Amino acid sequence: MLLAEALQNRADLQRRITQLSDRIAGCVLVQEGETPPEDPKALIREAEECFEQLEALIARINRTNCAVETAEGTLTELIARRDCMIKRTEMYRRFLEEARSATRRATRTEIKILPAVSVAEYQAQCDKYAREARRVDTLIQAANWSTELQ
């Protein structure tokens, strides 16, 4: 199985567990004399099986990510770099959104609010981080589709 396929299976298992959790919660309480729409014990058993599969799959994915070397480091290192670039980009976008929001004045005597920084300078930095995140993500995706799961 390719690493990319394992990642898709992990996402499927996580969705399945969420759905089972919701179904279990809907079967816990019933009116006296009624039966639940589904057997909560059977749903819990199914969820437990999914958790076991998920745990084993995550361990294999993590082992693979640590073992696979690319020209720029292990997959684990690339994932950490991409995730930080994404978070940096989000921080800069929020920061720039605030800097761009000019306060409107009704009269000339009201206090004028101005950005404390150069928006253009920080926008360039934000764009740089976004480009780097996309570049690193492309490296990760290429490795995911060419690497066998360990």
Tab-separated table of C-alpha atoms in Angstrom:
chain	number	residue	atom	x	y	z
A	1	MET	CA	0.000	0.000	0.000
A	2	LEU	CA	1.308	3.460	-0.863
A	3	LEU	CA	1.678	6.043	1.859
A	4	ALA	CA	-0.927	8.243	0.137
A	5	GLU	CA	-3.430	5.381	0.262
A	6	ALA	CA	-2.706	4.854	3.948
A	7	LEU	CA	-3.374	8.549	4.576
A	8	GLN	CA	-6.720	8.244	2.814
A	9	ASN	CA	-7.557	5.151	4.869
A	10	ARG	CA	-6.632	7.046	8.046
A	11	ALA	CA	-9.016	9.855	7.122
A	12	ASP	CA	-11.760	7.322	6.354
A	13	LEU	CA	-11.279	5.611	9.712
A	14	GLN	CA	-11.356	8.940	11.530
A	15	ARG	CA	-14.617	9.878	9.782
A	16	ARG	CA	-16.075	6.452	10.574
A	17	ILE	CA	-15.179	6.788	14.254
A	18	THR	CA	-16.843	10.219	14.388
A	19	GLN	CA	-19.987	8.825	12.783
A	20	LEU	CA	-20.059	5.844	15.141
A	21	SER	CA	-19.570	8.154	18.121
A	22	ASP	CA	-22.569	10.223	17.024
A	23	ARG	CA	-24.677	7.103	16.529
A	24	ILE	CA	-23.657	5.727	19.932
A	25	ALA	CA	-24.623	9.005	21.613
A	26	GLY	CA	-28.031	8.812	19.923
A	27	CYS	CA	-28.680	5.359	21.358
A	28	VAL	CA	-27.715	5.858	24.976
A	29	LEU	CA	-31.020	7.153	26.341
A	30	VAL	CA	-34.469	5.867	25.447
A	31	GLN	CA	-37.912	6.338	26.856
A	32	GLU	CA	-39.001	3.651	29.287
A	33	GLY	CA	-40.439	0.694	27.408
A	34	GLU	CA	-38.754	1.667	24.123
A	35	THR	CA	-35.685	0.199	22.457
A	36	PRO	CA	-32.828	2.217	21.019
A	37	PRO	CA	-32.748	2.613	17.224
A	38	GLU	CA	-29.446	0.669	17.177
A	39	ASP	CA	-27.621	-1.588	19.606
A	40	PRO	CA	-25.110	0.695	21.380
A	41	LYS	CA	-22.958	-2.293	22.418
A	42	ALA	CA	-22.563	-3.374	18.788
A	43	LEU	CA	-21.715	0.177	17.761
A	44	ILE	CA	-19.116	0.422	20.539
A	45	ARG	CA	-17.543	-2.876	19.410
A	46	GLU	CA	-17.353	-1.547	15.856
A	47	ALA	CA	-15.814	1.716	17.070
A	48	GLU	CA	-13.240	-0.199	19.132
A	49	GLU	CA	-12.257	-2.188	16.022
A	50	CYS	CA	-11.864	1.050	14.086
A	51	PHE	CA	-9.697	2.516	16.870
A	52	GLU	CA	-7.436	-0.551	16.777
A	53	GLN	CA	-7.066	-0.281	13.001
A	54	LEU	CA	-6.459	3.470	13.249
A	55	GLU	CA	-3.793	3.094	15.917
A	56	ALA	CA	-1.888	0.496	13.878
A	57	LEU	CA	-2.199	2.573	10.711
A	58	ILE	CA	-0.999	5.778	12.401
A	59	ALA	CA	2.020	3.925	13.809
A	60	ARG	CA	2.906	2.628	10.336
A	61	ILE	CA	2.437	6.075	8.769
A	62	ASN	CA	4.648	7.664	11.425
A	63	ARG	CA	7.359	4.999	10.992
A	64	THR	CA	7.278	5.566	7.245
A	65	ASN	CA	7.388	9.362	7.586
A	66	CYS	CA	10.460	9.102	9.831
A	67	ALA	CA	12.248	6.640	7.548
A	68	VAL	CA	11.644	8.261	4.167
A	69	GLU	CA	14.454	10.627	3.201
A	70	THR	CA	13.943	13.313	0.579
A	71	ALA	CA	16.445	15.807	-0.780
A	72	GLU	CA	15.297	18.216	1.950
A	73	GLY	CA	14.997	15.878	4.949
A	74	THR	CA	12.642	13.208	6.201
A	75	LEU	CA	8.937	13.367	5.502
A	76	THR	CA	8.421	14.134	9.189
A	77	GLU	CA	10.685	17.172	8.887
A	78	LEU	CA	8.932	18.315	5.710
A	79	ILE	CA	5.520	17.970	7.349
A	80	ALA	CA	6.687	20.052	10.318
A	81	ARG	CA	8.092	22.700	7.960
A	82	ARG	CA	4.887	22.833	5.880
A	83	ASP	CA	2.645	23.027	8.942
A	84	CYS	CA	4.681	25.897	10.397
A	85	MET	CA	4.664	27.727	7.058
A	86	ILE	CA	0.878	27.393	6.932
A	87	LYS	CA	0.549	28.727	10.500
A	88	ARG	CA	2.917	31.619	9.720
A	89	THR	CA	0.894	32.476	6.632
A	90	GLU	CA	-2.335	32.438	8.642
A	91	MET	CA	-0.796	34.718	11.279
A	92	TYR	CA	0.429	37.202	8.670
A	93	ARG	CA	-2.919	37.186	6.850
A	94	ARG	CA	-4.773	37.976	10.056
A	95	PHE	CA	-2.225	40.633	10.974
A	96	LEU	CA	-2.475	42.218	7.515
A	97	GLU	CA	-6.252	42.099	7.554
A	98	GLU	CA	-6.200	44.199	10.716
A	99	ALA	CA	-3.564	46.563	9.318
A	100	ARG	CA	-5.645	47.146	6.186
A	101	SER	CA	-8.848	47.945	8.025
A	102	ALA	CA	-8.742	51.707	8.099
A	103	THR	CA	-10.950	53.429	10.624
A	104	ARG	CA	-13.378	55.846	8.981
A	105	ARG	CA	-13.608	59.351	10.306
A	106	ALA	CA	-16.815	61.339	10.184
A	107	THR	CA	-15.061	64.677	10.633
A	108	ARG	CA	-11.530	65.989	10.248
A	109	THR	CA	-11.226	66.521	14.002
A	110	GLU	CA	-11.622	62.869	14.903
A	111	ILE	CA	-8.528	60.807	15.689
A	112	LYS	CA	-6.976	59.242	12.627
A	113	ILE	CA	-6.027	55.550	12.938
A	114	LEU	CA	-3.162	54.380	10.725
A	115	PRO	CA	-1.351	51.058	10.283
A	116	ALA	CA	1.754	50.822	12.486
A	117	VAL	CA	3.628	48.803	9.857
A	118	SER	CA	4.280	48.699	6.131
A	119	VAL	CA	1.495	46.510	4.766
A	120	ALA	CA	3.342	45.919	1.478
A	121	GLU	CA	6.469	44.685	3.263
A	122	TYR	CA	4.586	42.213	5.411
A	123	GLN	CA	2.402	41.113	2.487
A	124	ALA	CA	5.572	40.128	0.634
A	125	GLN	CA	6.650	38.060	3.646
A	126	CYS	CA	3.212	36.439	3.833
A	127	ASP	CA	3.357	35.575	0.129
A	128	LYS	CA	6.832	34.083	0.590
A	129	TYR	CA	5.604	31.790	3.374
A	130	ALA	CA	2.557	30.732	1.358
A	131	ARG	CA	4.759	29.858	-1.659
A	132	GLU	CA	7.113	27.857	0.550
A	133	ALA	CA	4.205	25.960	2.131
A	134	ARG	CA	2.905	25.043	-1.348
A	135	ARG	CA	6.370	23.994	-2.525
A	136	VAL	CA	6.984	21.780	0.498
A	137	ASP	CA	3.470	20.326	0.245
A	138	THR	CA	4.218	19.348	-3.359
A	139	LEU	CA	7.364	17.509	-2.192
A	140	ILE	CA	5.352	15.717	0.491
A	141	GLN	CA	2.606	14.701	-1.953
A	142	ALA	CA	5.170	13.389	-4.449
A	143	ALA	CA	6.770	11.292	-1.723
A	144	ASN	CA	3.368	10.064	-0.501
A	145	TRP	CA	2.510	8.711	-3.960
A	146	SER	CA	5.882	7.056	-4.512
A	147	THR	CA	6.515	5.513	-1.088
A	148	GLU	CA	5.358	2.117	0.140
A	149	LEU	CA	3.982	2.043	3.679
A	150	GLN	CA	6.308	0.305	6.144
